[in-house]
Tab-separated table of C-alpha atoms in Angstrom:
chain	number	residue	atom	x	y	z
A	1	MET	CA	-23.554	14.617	16.278
A	2	ASP	CA	-26.638	16.825	18.671
A	3	SER	CA	-25.424	20.168	16.363
A	4	PRO	CA	-24.190	20.377	12.757
A	5	PRO	CA	-20.484	20.793	12.136
A	6	SER	CA	-18.322	23.931	12.089
A	7	THR	CA	-17.220	22.252	8.850
A	8	ALA	CA	-17.940	19.327	6.856
A	9	VAL	CA	-14.587	19.115	5.647
A	10	ASP	CA	-11.312	19.842	6.796
A	11	PRO	CA	-9.532	21.356	4.176
A	12	GLU	CA	-5.800	21.114	5.163
A	13	SER	CA	-5.828	17.717	5.870
A	14	ASN	CA	-7.650	17.443	1.813
A	15	GLY	CA	-10.805	16.073	2.375
A	16	SER	CA	-10.432	13.328	3.504
A	17	SER	CA	-11.534	13.881	7.560
A	18	SER	CA	-15.285	13.706	9.172
A	19	PRO	CA	-17.508	16.528	9.463
A	20	THR	CA	-17.591	15.362	13.527
A	21	GLU	CA	-14.203	14.973	13.351
A	22	ASN	CA	-13.238	17.794	15.109
A	23	HIS	CA	-16.541	16.763	17.839
A	24	THR	CA	-15.591	13.569	18.762
A	25	PRO	CA	-14.173	13.903	21.949
A	26	SER	CA	-10.467	11.608	22.578
A	27	LYS	CA	-12.365	9.042	25.096
A	28	ARG	CA	-15.724	8.097	23.726
A	29	ALA	CA	-18.403	8.246	25.737
A	30	LYS	CA	-21.579	6.284	25.450
A	31	ILE	CA	-23.851	8.101	23.332
A	32	SER	CA	-28.295	7.529	23.885
A	33	PRO	CA	-30.017	6.403	22.121
A	34	PRO	CA	-31.464	9.265	19.123
A	35	ASP	CA	-34.867	10.542	20.002
A	36	PRO	CA	-37.203	10.110	17.680
A	37	ALA	CA	-39.980	12.950	18.484
A	38	SER	CA	-37.482	15.040	18.794
A	39	GLU	CA	-35.731	13.723	15.788
A	40	PHE	CA	-38.278	13.659	13.425
A	41	SER	CA	-40.114	16.882	15.072
A	42	HIS	CA	-40.433	18.157	11.663
A	43	HIS	CA	-42.659	15.365	10.351
A	44	ASP	CA	-46.408	16.878	9.989
A	45	PRO	CA	-47.995	15.971	13.664
A	46	THR	CA	-51.385	16.178	12.106
A	47	VAL	CA	-50.718	13.570	9.478
A	48	ALA	CA	-50.647	9.902	10.902
A	49	ARG	CA	-47.028	8.935	8.179
A	50	ILE	CA	-48.046	4.810	7.462
A	51	ASN	CA	-46.043	6.140	4.143
A	52	ASN	CA	-42.385	5.846	4.769
A	53	GLY	CA	-42.404	3.531	1.286
A	54	SER	CA	-42.524	6.669	-0.684
A	55	PHE	CA	-40.302	9.559	0.546
A	56	GLY	CA	-38.336	7.155	4.060
A	57	SER	CA	-37.697	10.276	6.589
A	58	CYS	CA	-34.727	12.551	7.829
A	59	PRO	CA	-33.274	12.497	10.963
A	60	SER	CA	-32.832	16.828	11.973
A	61	SER	CA	-29.233	15.811	13.102
A	62	ILE	CA	-28.454	14.507	9.354
A	63	LEU	CA	-29.794	16.994	7.980
A	64	ALA	CA	-27.962	19.513	9.651
A	65	VAL	CA	-24.949	17.890	9.145
A	66	GLN	CA	-26.433	18.342	5.296
A	67	SER	CA	-26.280	21.601	5.758
A	68	SER	CA	-22.576	22.142	7.032
A	69	TYR	CA	-21.397	21.006	3.536
A	70	GLN	CA	-23.532	23.184	2.000
A	71	ALA	CA	-22.483	25.691	3.690
A	72	LEU	CA	-19.476	24.456	2.683
A	73	PHE	CA	-19.490	24.416	-0.954
A	74	LEU	CA	-21.076	27.973	-0.947
A	75	ARG	CA	-18.394	29.681	1.078
A	76	GLN	CA	-15.897	28.261	-1.772
A	77	PRO	CA	-16.684	26.042	-3.876
A	78	ASP	CA	-13.598	25.071	-5.637
A	79	ASP	CA	-12.317	24.510	-2.583
A	80	PHE	CA	-14.547	22.208	-2.100
A	81	TYR	CA	-14.614	20.853	-5.612
A	82	PHE	CA	-10.398	20.257	-5.823
A	83	ASN	CA	-10.007	19.056	-2.223
A	84	GLY	CA	-13.179	18.459	-0.714
A	85	LEU	CA	-15.677	16.782	-2.572
A	86	LYS	CA	-13.678	13.628	-4.066
A	87	PRO	CA	-12.210	12.237	-0.793
A	88	ALA	CA	-15.360	13.050	0.682
A	89	ILE	CA	-17.983	10.650	-1.296
A	90	LEU	CA	-14.861	7.943	-1.353
A	91	ARG	CA	-15.781	7.992	2.380
A	92	SER	CA	-19.589	7.823	1.640
A	93	ARG	CA	-18.434	4.329	-1.266
A	94	SER	CA	-16.133	2.692	1.413
A	95	SER	CA	-18.982	3.244	4.044
A	96	ILE	CA	-21.160	2.019	1.821
A	97	ARG	CA	-19.155	-1.304	0.567
A	98	ASP	CA	-18.585	-2.390	4.508
A	99	LEU	CA	-22.561	-2.075	4.484
A	100	ILE	CA	-23.085	-4.541	1.565
A	101	ASN	CA	-20.007	-7.034	2.646
A	102	ALA	CA	-18.761	-5.770	-1.485
A	103	ASP	CA	-15.343	-6.853	-2.187
A	104	ASP	CA	-14.180	-3.386	-3.488
A	105	VAL	CA	-15.005	0.186	-2.490
A	106	ASP	CA	-15.059	-0.148	-6.672
A	107	GLU	CA	-17.675	-1.686	-7.316
A	108	VAL	CA	-19.597	0.815	-5.552
A	109	ALA	CA	-21.400	3.658	-7.389
A	110	ILE	CA	-23.498	6.627	-5.051
A	111	VAL	CA	-26.041	8.181	-7.835
A	112	ASP	CA	-29.104	9.896	-7.096
A	113	ASN	CA	-31.620	6.411	-7.011
A	114	ALA	CA	-32.666	2.910	-8.051
A	115	THR	CA	-34.661	4.171	-11.202
A	116	THR	CA	-31.316	5.831	-12.191
A	117	ALA	CA	-29.187	2.923	-11.700
A	118	ALA	CA	-31.432	1.327	-14.252
A	119	ALA	CA	-30.791	3.474	-16.586
A	120	ILE	CA	-27.237	2.700	-16.367
A	121	VAL	CA	-27.925	-0.904	-16.614
A	122	PHE	CA	-30.984	-0.631	-19.289
A	123	GLN	CA	-28.280	1.390	-20.759
A	124	GLN	CA	-25.944	-1.043	-21.499
A	125	ILE	CA	-27.968	-4.074	-22.070
A	126	SER	CA	-29.351	-1.537	-25.845
A	127	ARG	CA	-26.095	-0.862	-26.172
A	128	ALA	CA	-24.989	-4.534	-26.323
A	129	PHE	CA	-28.239	-5.800	-28.909
A	130	SER	CA	-27.129	-1.929	-30.874
A	131	GLU	CA	-23.629	-2.871	-31.521
A	132	GLY	CA	-24.626	-6.760	-32.204
A	133	ARG	CA	-23.549	-8.735	-29.338
A	134	PHE	CA	-26.688	-9.284	-28.499
A	135	SER	CA	-28.864	-11.191	-31.164
A	136	PRO	CA	-32.668	-9.100	-31.551
A	137	GLY	CA	-35.050	-11.229	-29.605
A	138	ASP	CA	-32.900	-12.646	-27.280
A	139	ALA	CA	-34.742	-11.681	-23.832
A	140	VAL	CA	-35.263	-9.646	-20.172
A	141	VAL	CA	-37.304	-11.084	-17.830
A	142	MET	CA	-39.147	-8.926	-15.168
A	143	LEU	CA	-41.284	-9.017	-12.351
A	144	HIS	CA	-44.142	-8.391	-13.284
A	145	TYR	CA	-45.196	-6.465	-10.421
A	146	ALA	CA	-41.532	-3.637	-11.391
A	147	TYR	CA	-41.874	-1.035	-10.591
A	148	GLY	CA	-43.344	1.105	-13.416
A	149	ALA	CA	-40.102	3.491	-14.230
A	150	VAL	CA	-38.102	0.777	-14.699
A	151	LYS	CA	-40.604	-0.490	-17.139
A	152	LYS	CA	-40.866	1.812	-18.877
A	153	SER	CA	-37.029	2.526	-18.899
A	154	ILE	CA	-36.806	-0.901	-20.127
A	155	GLU	CA	-39.387	-0.118	-22.985
A	156	ALA	CA	-36.880	2.857	-23.754
A	157	TYR	CA	-33.458	1.442	-23.598
A	158	VAL	CA	-34.465	-2.636	-23.729
A	159	ALA	CA	-36.995	-3.308	-25.958
A	160	ARG	CA	-36.611	0.082	-28.737
A	161	ALA	CA	-32.914	-2.075	-29.600
A	162	GLY	CA	-34.517	-5.529	-29.798
A	163	GLY	CA	-34.665	-7.083	-26.797
A	164	HIS	CA	-38.210	-9.126	-26.608
A	165	ILE	CA	-39.710	-8.482	-23.065
A	166	ILE	CA	-40.877	-11.509	-20.762
A	167	GLU	CA	-42.514	-10.778	-17.385
A	168	VAL	CA	-42.572	-12.706	-14.953
A	169	TYR	CA	-46.803	-12.537	-13.020
A	170	LEU	CA	-47.260	-13.546	-9.449
A	171	PRO	CA	-49.949	-14.117	-7.225
A	172	PHE	CA	-51.341	-12.100	-5.084
A	173	PRO	CA	-52.197	-12.308	-2.299
A	174	VAL	CA	-49.183	-14.498	-2.320
A	175	SER	CA	-48.847	-17.338	0.252
A	176	SER	CA	-44.557	-18.836	-0.229
A	177	ASN	CA	-41.843	-18.246	-2.032
A	178	ASP	CA	-42.549	-21.508	-4.060
A	179	GLU	CA	-45.495	-20.073	-6.264
A	180	ILE	CA	-42.871	-16.459	-6.940
A	181	VAL	CA	-40.028	-19.498	-7.936
A	182	LEU	CA	-42.925	-21.509	-10.157
A	183	GLU	CA	-43.603	-18.266	-12.279
A	184	PHE	CA	-39.952	-16.778	-12.352
A	185	ARG	CA	-38.776	-20.999	-13.419
A	186	LYS	CA	-41.546	-20.595	-15.947
A	187	ALA	CA	-40.561	-17.515	-17.166
A	188	LEU	CA	-37.271	-18.892	-17.715
A	189	GLU	CA	-38.421	-21.377	-19.953
A	190	LYS	CA	-40.176	-18.870	-22.134
A	191	GLY	CA	-36.600	-16.691	-22.646
A	192	LYS	CA	-35.054	-19.344	-23.102
A	193	SER	CA	-37.787	-20.911	-26.318
A	194	ASN	CA	-36.541	-20.405	-30.114
A	195	GLY	CA	-32.909	-20.258	-29.517
A	196	ARG	CA	-33.422	-16.746	-28.049
A	197	ARG	CA	-30.905	-16.101	-25.240
A	198	VAL	CA	-31.679	-14.838	-21.482
A	199	ARG	CA	-29.898	-11.786	-21.275
A	200	LEU	CA	-31.045	-10.350	-18.170
A	201	ALA	CA	-32.955	-11.227	-15.529
A	202	VAL	CA	-34.146	-8.267	-13.761
A	203	ILE	CA	-35.814	-9.388	-10.146
A	204	ASP	CA	-36.823	-7.253	-7.122
A	205	HIS	CA	-35.491	-7.895	-3.787
A	206	ILE	CA	-38.883	-5.798	-2.130
A	207	THR	CA	-41.522	-4.622	-5.253
A	208	SER	CA	-43.541	-1.160	-3.560
A	209	MET	CA	-47.294	-1.834	-4.792
A	210	PRO	CA	-48.323	-4.606	-3.706
A	211	THR	CA	-45.039	-5.163	-1.278
A	212	VAL	CA	-44.160	-8.272	-1.070
A	213	LEU	CA	-40.032	-9.689	-0.135
A	214	ILE	CA	-38.300	-11.410	-3.367
A	215	PRO	CA	-36.273	-15.212	-2.823
A	216	VAL	CA	-33.891	-13.313	-4.596
A	217	LYS	CA	-30.664	-15.694	-4.039
A	218	GLU	CA	-32.661	-18.402	-5.109
A	219	LEU	CA	-33.700	-16.354	-8.070
A	220	THR	CA	-30.231	-15.567	-8.850
A	221	ARG	CA	-29.357	-19.621	-8.285
A	222	ILE	CA	-31.930	-20.100	-10.577
A	223	CYS	CA	-30.423	-17.124	-13.085
A	224	ARG	CA	-27.422	-18.960	-12.983
A	225	GLU	CA	-28.383	-22.684	-13.479
A	226	GLU	CA	-30.379	-21.787	-16.472
A	227	GLY	CA	-27.059	-19.579	-17.914
A	228	VAL	CA	-29.396	-16.305	-18.307
A	229	ASP	CA	-25.969	-13.767	-18.818
A	230	GLN	CA	-26.403	-10.711	-15.714
A	231	VAL	CA	-28.937	-10.505	-12.769
A	232	PHE	CA	-29.811	-7.023	-12.164
A	233	VAL	CA	-31.449	-6.732	-8.746
A	234	ASP	CA	-33.376	-3.507	-7.883
A	235	ALA	CA	-34.017	-3.406	-4.327
A	236	ALA	CA	-35.009	0.042	-3.374
A	237	HIS	CA	-36.511	-0.751	-0.217
A	238	ALA	CA	-33.871	-2.851	0.720
A	239	ILE	CA	-30.558	-1.055	2.781
A	240	GLY	CA	-32.315	-0.457	6.092
A	241	ASN	CA	-35.230	-2.668	5.732
A	242	VAL	CA	-33.757	-6.434	4.844
A	243	GLU	CA	-30.251	-8.072	5.125
A	244	VAL	CA	-27.869	-6.731	2.072
A	245	ASP	CA	-24.848	-9.071	1.120
A	246	MET	CA	-23.840	-8.480	-1.919
A	247	LYS	CA	-21.561	-12.139	-1.616
A	248	ASP	CA	-24.173	-13.653	-0.297
A	249	ILE	CA	-26.660	-12.891	-3.061
A	250	GLY	CA	-24.538	-13.408	-6.256
A	251	ALA	CA	-25.893	-10.987	-9.027
A	252	ASP	CA	-23.814	-8.724	-11.012
A	253	PHE	CA	-25.812	-5.180	-10.038
A	254	TYR	CA	-27.688	-3.823	-7.293
A	255	THR	CA	-29.321	-1.013	-6.524
A	256	SER	CA	-31.168	0.584	-3.050
A	257	ASN	CA	-32.080	3.877	-2.291
A	258	LEU	CA	-30.348	4.846	1.148
A	259	HIS	CA	-32.635	7.742	0.896
A	260	LYS	CA	-35.856	5.191	1.410
A	261	TRP	CA	-35.477	3.733	5.100
A	262	PHE	CA	-31.441	4.349	5.954
A	263	PHE	CA	-32.595	7.852	6.967
A	264	CYS	CA	-30.570	9.539	4.750
A	265	PRO	CA	-31.619	13.060	2.903
A	266	PRO	CA	-32.720	12.778	-0.727
A	267	SER	CA	-31.621	11.147	-3.101
A	268	VAL	CA	-29.134	8.715	-2.393
A	269	ALA	CA	-28.655	5.509	-3.871
A	270	PHE	CA	-25.454	3.564	-4.684
A	271	LEU	CA	-25.659	0.916	-7.542
A	272	TYR	CA	-22.830	-1.842	-6.502
A	273	SER	CA	-21.480	-3.341	-10.267
A	274	ARG	CA	-19.447	-7.182	-9.267
A	275	LYS	CA	-16.005	-6.794	-10.923
A	276	SER	CA	-15.962	-8.300	-14.676
A	277	PRO	CA	-16.142	-7.174	-18.095
A	278	ALA	CA	-19.660	-5.825	-18.214
A	279	ALA	CA	-18.863	-4.014	-15.026
A	280	SER	CA	-16.239	-1.558	-17.197
A	281	ASP	CA	-19.088	-1.101	-19.612
A	282	LEU	CA	-21.200	0.986	-17.231
A	283	HIS	CA	-21.668	4.598	-17.882
A	284	HIS	CA	-23.141	7.670	-16.339
A	285	PRO	CA	-26.389	8.743	-17.981
A	286	VAL	CA	-25.360	12.401	-17.685
A	287	VAL	CA	-21.529	12.619	-19.973
A	288	SER	CA	-19.095	14.371	-17.992
A	289	ASP	CA	-15.480	15.263	-17.866
A	290	GLU	CA	-15.040	11.931	-16.140
A	291	TYR	CA	-16.022	10.113	-18.777
A	292	GLY	CA	-14.089	6.409	-19.434
A	293	ASN	CA	-12.395	6.880	-16.141
A	294	GLY	CA	-15.446	4.525	-14.760
A	295	LEU	CA	-19.097	4.184	-13.397
A	296	ALA	CA	-17.461	5.362	-9.500
A	297	ILE	CA	-15.788	8.031	-10.801
A	298	GLU	CA	-18.043	9.542	-13.759
A	299	SER	CA	-20.762	9.130	-10.986
A	300	ALA	CA	-19.002	11.752	-8.833
A	301	TRP	CA	-19.364	14.752	-10.601
A	302	ILE	CA	-22.226	14.757	-13.351
A	303	GLY	CA	-21.914	18.546	-12.731
A	304	THR	CA	-22.766	21.648	-10.662
A	305	ARG	CA	-25.011	20.368	-8.459
A	306	ASP	CA	-26.029	19.874	-4.659
A	307	TYR	CA	-23.930	16.407	-3.607
A	308	SER	CA	-24.756	16.941	-0.110
A	309	ALA	CA	-27.095	14.044	0.404
A	310	GLN	CA	-23.880	11.966	-1.086
A	311	LEU	CA	-21.954	12.987	1.869
A	312	VAL	CA	-23.272	11.851	5.310
A	313	VAL	CA	-23.685	8.531	4.095
A	314	PRO	CA	-20.926	8.054	7.141
A	315	GLU	CA	-22.685	10.242	9.864
A	316	VAL	CA	-25.716	7.831	8.635
A	317	VAL	CA	-23.974	5.051	9.816
A	318	GLU	CA	-23.327	6.380	13.292
A	319	PHE	CA	-26.388	7.475	13.601
A	320	ILE	CA	-28.363	4.130	12.863
A	321	ASN	CA	-25.904	2.419	15.351
A	322	ARG	CA	-27.120	4.085	18.915
A	323	PHE	CA	-29.631	2.338	18.072
A	324	GLU	CA	-30.166	-0.584	20.714
A	325	GLY	CA	-28.726	-3.538	18.086
A	326	GLY	CA	-28.313	-0.542	15.691
A	327	ILE	CA	-29.827	-1.545	11.840
A	328	GLU	CA	-30.077	-5.111	12.869
A	329	GLY	CA	-31.691	-4.283	15.895
A	330	ILE	CA	-33.926	-1.446	14.153
A	331	ARG	CA	-35.217	-3.544	10.957
A	332	LYS	CA	-36.563	-6.341	13.264
A	333	ARG	CA	-38.251	-3.235	15.188
A	334	ASN	CA	-39.981	-2.928	12.519
A	335	HIS	CA	-41.288	-5.811	10.308
A	336	GLU	CA	-42.622	-7.100	14.416
A	337	ALA	CA	-44.366	-3.605	15.282
A	338	VAL	CA	-45.942	-4.370	11.543
A	339	VAL	CA	-47.028	-7.397	10.596
A	340	GLU	CA	-48.814	-6.167	15.045
A	341	MET	CA	-50.493	-3.460	12.977
A	342	GLY	CA	-51.108	-5.095	10.068
A	343	GLN	CA	-53.216	-7.766	11.916
A	344	MET	CA	-54.858	-5.196	13.859
A	345	LEU	CA	-56.796	-3.765	10.404
A	346	VAL	CA	-57.427	-6.733	9.456
A	347	LYS	CA	-59.142	-7.918	12.569
A	348	SER	CA	-60.735	-4.786	12.608
A	349	TRP	CA	-62.605	-4.800	9.307
A	350	GLY	CA	-62.757	-8.985	8.499
A	351	THR	CA	-59.811	-8.779	5.940
A	352	HIS	CA	-56.582	-11.250	5.724
A	353	LEU	CA	-53.062	-9.769	5.182
A	354	GLY	CA	-51.581	-9.978	0.858
A	355	THR	CA	-48.565	-11.672	2.297
A	356	PRO	CA	-47.855	-14.404	6.001
A	357	PRO	CA	-44.942	-12.344	8.276
A	358	ASP	CA	-41.815	-13.595	7.018
A	359	MET	CA	-42.626	-12.272	3.177
A	360	CYS	CA	-42.455	-8.506	4.219
A	361	THR	CA	-40.535	-5.752	5.580
A	362	SER	CA	-41.456	-2.961	6.897
A	363	MET	CA	-43.763	-2.533	4.328
A	364	ILE	CA	-47.158	-5.158	5.331
A	365	MET	CA	-49.664	-5.118	2.132
A	366	VAL	CA	-53.424	-5.021	4.239
A	367	GLY	CA	-57.120	-6.241	3.301
A	368	LEU	CA	-59.343	-3.118	2.638
A	369	PRO	CA	-63.140	-4.191	3.133
A	370	GLY	CA	-65.245	-4.594	-0.271
A	371	CYS	CA	-68.009	-1.909	0.785
A	372	LEU	CA	-65.232	0.271	-0.084
A	373	ARG	CA	-66.261	-0.740	-3.921
A	374	ILE	CA	-62.255	-0.521	-4.792
A	375	LEU	CA	-62.496	-1.676	-8.600
A	376	SER	CA	-59.745	0.216	-10.006
A	377	ASP	CA	-56.884	2.080	-9.219
A	378	SER	CA	-58.740	5.226	-10.326
A	379	ASP	CA	-61.080	4.254	-6.965
A	380	GLY	CA	-57.295	3.385	-4.584
A	381	LYS	CA	-56.592	7.549	-6.530
A	382	LYS	CA	-60.246	8.325	-5.048
A	383	LEU	CA	-59.601	7.034	-1.666
A	384	ARG	CA	-55.718	8.017	-1.154
A	385	THR	CA	-56.456	11.110	-1.170
A	386	HIS	CA	-59.612	11.920	0.490
A	387	LEU	CA	-57.879	9.768	3.468
A	388	ARG	CA	-55.235	12.364	3.095
A	389	GLU	CA	-57.289	15.358	3.594
A	390	CYS	CA	-60.048	14.652	5.273
A	391	PHE	CA	-58.376	12.374	8.355
A	392	GLY	CA	-54.485	13.800	7.993
A	393	ILE	CA	-53.328	10.170	6.874
A	394	GLU	CA	-50.774	9.203	3.995
A	395	VAL	CA	-51.025	5.221	2.820
A	396	PRO	CA	-50.685	4.027	-0.673
A	397	ILE	CA	-54.121	2.453	-1.832
A	398	TYR	CA	-53.110	-0.914	-4.086
A	399	TYR	CA	-56.195	-2.502	-6.742
A	400	LYS	CA	-56.181	-5.946	-7.267
A	401	ALA	CA	-58.689	-7.024	-9.887
A	402	ALA	CA	-60.998	-9.808	-9.247
A	403	LYS	CA	-60.620	-13.266	-10.939
A	404	ASP	CA	-62.762	-14.832	-13.120
A	405	GLY	CA	-64.783	-16.428	-11.312
A	406	GLU	CA	-64.011	-15.190	-8.437
A	407	ILE	CA	-67.040	-12.737	-7.617
A	408	GLU	CA	-69.596	-14.996	-7.853
A	409	GLY	CA	-68.253	-16.767	-5.585
A	410	GLN	CA	-68.639	-14.535	-2.983
A	411	GLU	CA	-70.595	-11.255	-2.286
A	412	VAL	CA	-69.471	-8.112	-4.227
A	413	ASP	CA	-68.915	-6.607	-0.600
A	414	ARG	CA	-67.468	-8.737	0.685
A	415	LEU	CA	-64.527	-8.909	-2.057
A	416	VAL	CA	-61.512	-7.625	-1.469
A	417	THR	CA	-60.572	-5.848	-4.246
A	418	GLY	CA	-57.939	-3.284	-2.375
A	419	TYR	CA	-55.044	-3.073	-0.131
A	420	ALA	CA	-53.399	-0.347	1.217
A	421	ARG	CA	-49.754	-1.177	2.129
A	422	ILE	CA	-48.455	-0.089	5.897
A	423	SER	CA	-44.832	0.033	6.719
A	424	HIS	CA	-43.413	1.282	10.266
A	425	GLN	CA	-40.375	3.566	10.913
A	426	VAL	CA	-38.856	5.072	14.131
A	427	TYR	CA	-40.992	8.093	14.758
A	428	ASN	CA	-44.292	5.745	13.645
A	429	LYS	CA	-46.466	5.129	17.050
A	430	VAL	CA	-49.426	3.902	17.815
A	431	ASP	CA	-52.084	5.735	17.371
A	432	ASP	CA	-50.929	6.531	13.746
A	433	TYR	CA	-52.166	2.611	12.772
A	434	TYR	CA	-55.631	3.455	15.051
A	435	LYS	CA	-56.125	6.469	13.256
A	436	PHE	CA	-56.413	4.571	9.970
A	437	ARG	CA	-58.441	1.907	11.715
A	438	ASP	CA	-61.028	4.590	12.387
A	439	ALA	CA	-61.048	6.095	9.216
A	440	ILE	CA	-61.563	2.712	7.541
A	441	ASN	CA	-64.486	1.825	9.958
A	442	LYS	CA	-66.388	5.921	9.793
A	443	LEU	CA	-66.167	5.464	5.620
A	444	VAL	CA	-67.956	1.990	6.371
A	445	ARG	CA	-70.277	2.940	8.613
A	446	ASP	CA	-71.176	5.781	6.630
A	447	GLY	CA	-72.040	3.972	3.801
A	448	LEU	CA	-69.307	6.119	1.938
A	449	THR	CA	-68.099	3.712	-1.354
A	450	CYS	CA	-64.839	5.079	-3.909
A	451	GLN	CA	-67.817	5.736	-6.728
A	452	MET	CA	-69.379	8.739	-4.778
A	453	LEU	CA	-65.463	10.228	-3.661
A	454	PRO	CA	-64.724	13.266	-6.390
A	455	SER	CA	-62.204	12.356	-8.730
A	456	ASN	CA	-58.787	14.207	-8.584
């Protein structure tokens, strides 16, 4: 995989061959682990990029494979469409099926991203309301910390169709899974009040902001016990970050981006739909000639576009397996490193982490000094922009409002109302986090507050 293949799909084999098949020796030689410095040399070397969680990262060798697919399509689009595209997408779906321990490749559809997957599920729920299969006021339960686009999608499709939306308000900082389970049970009870049915529970596997690892297996089990019709797990950050096992989790629908933590180019995600009557009524939002042939087939062709990001999944698996311990090894090392760096930062700043180490993955919430006066979402955005433009540091900032009476209990400048979400991926170095530490310490020494920063 050190050099791009000459062809991405062999037309003589009807597209079934691997793009690297002709370059594989008959006796596989021992392959050295990837070198992050060279694989990610396209990253801006002046930036401490500790925000893998937002957009992910793709190594150069995978970009080369993607480029070969793009070139093959442009060379002879008709041949690629008729002979190569569907077999290549099936090859990627088969790889995903194995990765997530699904029963059948037909349970796996490839879509652009988790936001698209959410729209597919919510449109199905919307149709059930509009067609009278669900009663007006039946409930959908979701976490308060659900991703913003997912909340908007629920509003657009479910609430407008007559669904009653109930949010699970989770504490933050959070200290145990018991706190999450308690609030989730309360929301389900509320959803079932007045004779309503809970038609869908939307559960994040890893919340984005603030980032918390959610006990999805336990919450799914509770949903089954409480008679919730369907469970949709929004796991945008999960694949490559935590273990993903469909049989173990037991949800009806599960989606995850492969471009965030699984080294695919942007953008590609999968939507798992457990075989059931409900799954047969899933459709891609973009209606094409494939409508009615099943979600996986519908998603494989939504018109002329660049499908190359969806085709490189087998090569990404190959890339990952070159690391010691494969994906499990990467996850373990990333988790240990982000916890160590988070603890280093809070020790320097005299603050605290947002979660215990066992409730984070390759991302963790790090409390920022209260004297920075992060007193609104706008303040957090201004600080993030300042760190990017003046220090070459890319990191998201989360504002957490003080609770009633909390300010009276301590000085405002000692109250943590801002948290940085730091990520760790294989390309990160310790110096990235030292750079962040030193920048915040300089701002504190200089007496800067967010109110002094220009508006974005």
